[in-house]
CSV table of C-alpha atoms in Angstrom, one decimal:
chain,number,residue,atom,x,y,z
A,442,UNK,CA,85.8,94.1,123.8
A,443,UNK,CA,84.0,94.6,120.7
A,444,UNK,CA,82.1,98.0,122.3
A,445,UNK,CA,85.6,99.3,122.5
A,446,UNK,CA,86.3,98.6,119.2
A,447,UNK,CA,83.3,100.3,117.9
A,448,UNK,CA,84.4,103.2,120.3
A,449,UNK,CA,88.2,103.1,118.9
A,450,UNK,CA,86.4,103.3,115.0
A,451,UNK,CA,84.2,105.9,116.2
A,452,UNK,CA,87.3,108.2,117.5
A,453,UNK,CA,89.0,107.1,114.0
A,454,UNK,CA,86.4,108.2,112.3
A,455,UNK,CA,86.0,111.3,113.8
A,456,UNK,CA,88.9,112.7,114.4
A,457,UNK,CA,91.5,110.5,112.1
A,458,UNK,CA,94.6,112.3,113.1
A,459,UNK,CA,94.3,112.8,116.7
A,460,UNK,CA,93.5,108.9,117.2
A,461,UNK,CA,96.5,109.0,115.1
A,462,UNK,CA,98.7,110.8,117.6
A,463,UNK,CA,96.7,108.4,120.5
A,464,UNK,CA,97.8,105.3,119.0
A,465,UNK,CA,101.5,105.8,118.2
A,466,UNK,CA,101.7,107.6,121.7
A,467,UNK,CA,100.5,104.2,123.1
A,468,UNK,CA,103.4,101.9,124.8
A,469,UNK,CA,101.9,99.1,126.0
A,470,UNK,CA,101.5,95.6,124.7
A,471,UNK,CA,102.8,95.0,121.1
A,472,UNK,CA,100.3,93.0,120.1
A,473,UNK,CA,97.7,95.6,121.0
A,474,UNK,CA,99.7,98.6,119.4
A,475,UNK,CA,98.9,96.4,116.5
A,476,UNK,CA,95.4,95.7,116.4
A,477,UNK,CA,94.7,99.8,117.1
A,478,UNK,CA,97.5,100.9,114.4
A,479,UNK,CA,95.7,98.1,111.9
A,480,UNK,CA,91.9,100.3,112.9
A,481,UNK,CA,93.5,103.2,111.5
A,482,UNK,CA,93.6,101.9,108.1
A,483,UNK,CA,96.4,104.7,107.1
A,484,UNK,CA,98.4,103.4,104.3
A,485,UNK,CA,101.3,105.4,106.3
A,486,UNK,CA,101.1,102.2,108.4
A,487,UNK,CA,101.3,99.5,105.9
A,488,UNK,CA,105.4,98.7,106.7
A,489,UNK,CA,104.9,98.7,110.2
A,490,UNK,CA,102.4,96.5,110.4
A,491,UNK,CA,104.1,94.0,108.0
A,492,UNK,CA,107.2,94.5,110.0
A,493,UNK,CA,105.0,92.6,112.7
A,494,UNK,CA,104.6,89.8,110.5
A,495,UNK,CA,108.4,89.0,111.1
A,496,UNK,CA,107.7,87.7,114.9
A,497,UNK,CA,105.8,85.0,115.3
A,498,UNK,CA,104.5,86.0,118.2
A,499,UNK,CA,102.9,89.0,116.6
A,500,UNK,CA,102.1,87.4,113.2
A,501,UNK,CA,98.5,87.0,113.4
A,502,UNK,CA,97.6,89.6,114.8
A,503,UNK,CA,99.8,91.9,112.0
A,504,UNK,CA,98.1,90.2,109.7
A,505,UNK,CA,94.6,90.6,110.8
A,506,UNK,CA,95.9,94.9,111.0
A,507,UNK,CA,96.9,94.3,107.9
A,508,UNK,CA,93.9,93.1,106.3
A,509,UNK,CA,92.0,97.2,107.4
A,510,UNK,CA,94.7,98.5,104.6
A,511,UNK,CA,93.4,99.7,101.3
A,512,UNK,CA,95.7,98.6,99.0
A,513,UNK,CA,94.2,95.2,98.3
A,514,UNK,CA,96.8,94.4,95.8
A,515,UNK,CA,99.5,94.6,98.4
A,516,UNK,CA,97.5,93.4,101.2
A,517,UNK,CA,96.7,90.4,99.1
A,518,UNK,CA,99.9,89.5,97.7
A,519,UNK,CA,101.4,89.8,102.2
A,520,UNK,CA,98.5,87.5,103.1
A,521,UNK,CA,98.8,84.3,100.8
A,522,UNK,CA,102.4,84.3,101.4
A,523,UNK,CA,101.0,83.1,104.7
A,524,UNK,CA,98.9,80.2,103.3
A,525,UNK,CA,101.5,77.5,103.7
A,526,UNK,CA,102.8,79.2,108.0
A,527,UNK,CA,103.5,77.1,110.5
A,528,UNK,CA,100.6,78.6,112.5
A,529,UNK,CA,97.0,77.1,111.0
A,530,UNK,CA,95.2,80.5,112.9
A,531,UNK,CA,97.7,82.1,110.3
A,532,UNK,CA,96.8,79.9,107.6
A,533,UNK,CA,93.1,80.3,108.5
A,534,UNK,CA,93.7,84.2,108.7
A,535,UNK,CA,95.7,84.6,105.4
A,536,UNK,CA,92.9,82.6,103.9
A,537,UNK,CA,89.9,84.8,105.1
A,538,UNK,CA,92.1,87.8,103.3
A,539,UNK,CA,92.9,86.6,100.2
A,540,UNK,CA,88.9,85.0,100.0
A,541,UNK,CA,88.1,88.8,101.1
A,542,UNK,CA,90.2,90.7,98.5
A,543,UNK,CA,89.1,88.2,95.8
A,544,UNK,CA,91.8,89.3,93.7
A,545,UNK,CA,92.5,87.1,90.5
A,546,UNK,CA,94.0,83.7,91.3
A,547,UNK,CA,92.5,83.6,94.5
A,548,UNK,CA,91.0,79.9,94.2
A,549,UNK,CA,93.7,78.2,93.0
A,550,UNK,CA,95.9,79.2,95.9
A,551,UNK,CA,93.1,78.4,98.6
A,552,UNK,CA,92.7,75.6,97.4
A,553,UNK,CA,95.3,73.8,98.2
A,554,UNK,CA,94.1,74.0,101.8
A,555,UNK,CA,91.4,71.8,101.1
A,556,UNK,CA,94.5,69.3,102.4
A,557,UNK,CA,95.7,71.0,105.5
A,558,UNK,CA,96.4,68.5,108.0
A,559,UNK,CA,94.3,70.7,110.8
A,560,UNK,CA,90.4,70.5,110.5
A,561,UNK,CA,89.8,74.5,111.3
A,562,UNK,CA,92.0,75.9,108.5
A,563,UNK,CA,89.6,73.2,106.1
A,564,UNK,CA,86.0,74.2,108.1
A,565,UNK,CA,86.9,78.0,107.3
A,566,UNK,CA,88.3,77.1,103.8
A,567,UNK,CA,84.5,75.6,103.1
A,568,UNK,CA,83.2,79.4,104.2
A,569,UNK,CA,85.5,81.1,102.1
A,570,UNK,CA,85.4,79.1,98.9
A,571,UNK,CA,81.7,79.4,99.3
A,572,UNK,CA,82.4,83.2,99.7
A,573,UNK,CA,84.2,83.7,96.3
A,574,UNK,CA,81.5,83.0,94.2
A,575,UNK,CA,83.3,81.3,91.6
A,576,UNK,CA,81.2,77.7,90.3
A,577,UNK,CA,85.1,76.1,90.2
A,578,UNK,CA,85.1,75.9,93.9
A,579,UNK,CA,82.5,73.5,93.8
A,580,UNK,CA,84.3,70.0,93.3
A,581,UNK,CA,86.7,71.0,96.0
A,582,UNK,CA,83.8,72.1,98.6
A,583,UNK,CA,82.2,68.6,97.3
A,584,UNK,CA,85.1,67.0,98.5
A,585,UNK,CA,84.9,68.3,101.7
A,586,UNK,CA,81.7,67.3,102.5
A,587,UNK,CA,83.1,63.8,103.2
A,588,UNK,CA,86.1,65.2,105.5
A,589,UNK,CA,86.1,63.0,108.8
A,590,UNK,CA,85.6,66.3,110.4
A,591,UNK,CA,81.6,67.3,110.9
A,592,UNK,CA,82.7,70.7,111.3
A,593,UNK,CA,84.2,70.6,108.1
A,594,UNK,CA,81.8,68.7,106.6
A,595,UNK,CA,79.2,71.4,107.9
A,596,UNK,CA,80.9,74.4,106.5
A,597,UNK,CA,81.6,72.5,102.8
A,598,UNK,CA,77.7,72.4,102.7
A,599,UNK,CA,77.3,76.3,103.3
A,600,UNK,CA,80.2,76.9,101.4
A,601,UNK,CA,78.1,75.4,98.6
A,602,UNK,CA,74.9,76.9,99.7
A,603,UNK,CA,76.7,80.3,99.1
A,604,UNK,CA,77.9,79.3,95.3
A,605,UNK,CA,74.0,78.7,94.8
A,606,UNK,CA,73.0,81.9,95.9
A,607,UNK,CA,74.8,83.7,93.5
């Protein structure tokens, strides 16, 4: 899968508006229309791609299109209006974005997921607090290194490695 990615970015690259034409001309599964319109990265796209965000269904994988777009601002605003779905691979997903776009105010809404009742949204949470650089992470990645979870325990303690290696 991931060779036909890198061949999809290579014709994206290339040739931006004929893979253009190729992707809207394509029919097939949703979900897939929305992972190739999301490797576009055309701020054209932007409302189309949120539109997917409506089924649940379709959610994650509109938000992961979502997060290719290049206006972080908008792109981080969609995504941690996701932190509290019903879906933890949402919750996981919207997380990785809005530790991604680092915008301001990012740790004080992840962290709240430092209490998320399933043990992947926490493990990833421990990556991405890490990931933000920011020493106030550090009591809540402290916290997590005594989550019954060893995953989560595991990912707390390179979450922390990361702050140190600022």
């Amino acid at each position: 899968m991931s060779a036909l990615i890198d061949e999809i970015e290579a014709f994206v690259e290339d040739d931006p508006e004929g893979s253009r034409a190729a992707v809207w001309a394509y029919t097939g599964d949703k979900g897939m229309r929305l992972r190739l319109v999301g490797l576009l990265g055309d701020p054209r796209d932007f409302d189309v791609l949120a539109a997917g965000l409506a089924d649940p269904q379709l959610r994650y994988t509109a938000l992961e299109a979502l997060a290719n777009q290049p206006d972080a601002e908008r792109v981080d605003a969609v995504a941690r209006s996701f932190l509290d779905d019903d879906d933890p691979a949402v919750r996981s997903k919207a997380a990785g974005i809005v530790s991604y776009r680092a915008r301001p105010g990012a740790l004080e809404v992840l962290m709240p997921l430092a209490d998320d009742p399933v043990p992947h949204v926490r493990m990833v949470l421990g990556w991405y607090l890490g990931g933000l650089r920011d020493r106030a992470a550090e009591p809540t990645l402290r916290a997590l290194l005594t989550d019954p979870d060893e995953q989560v325990r595991k990912f707390a303690a390179r979450g922390l490695a990361r702050l140190s290696s600022k």
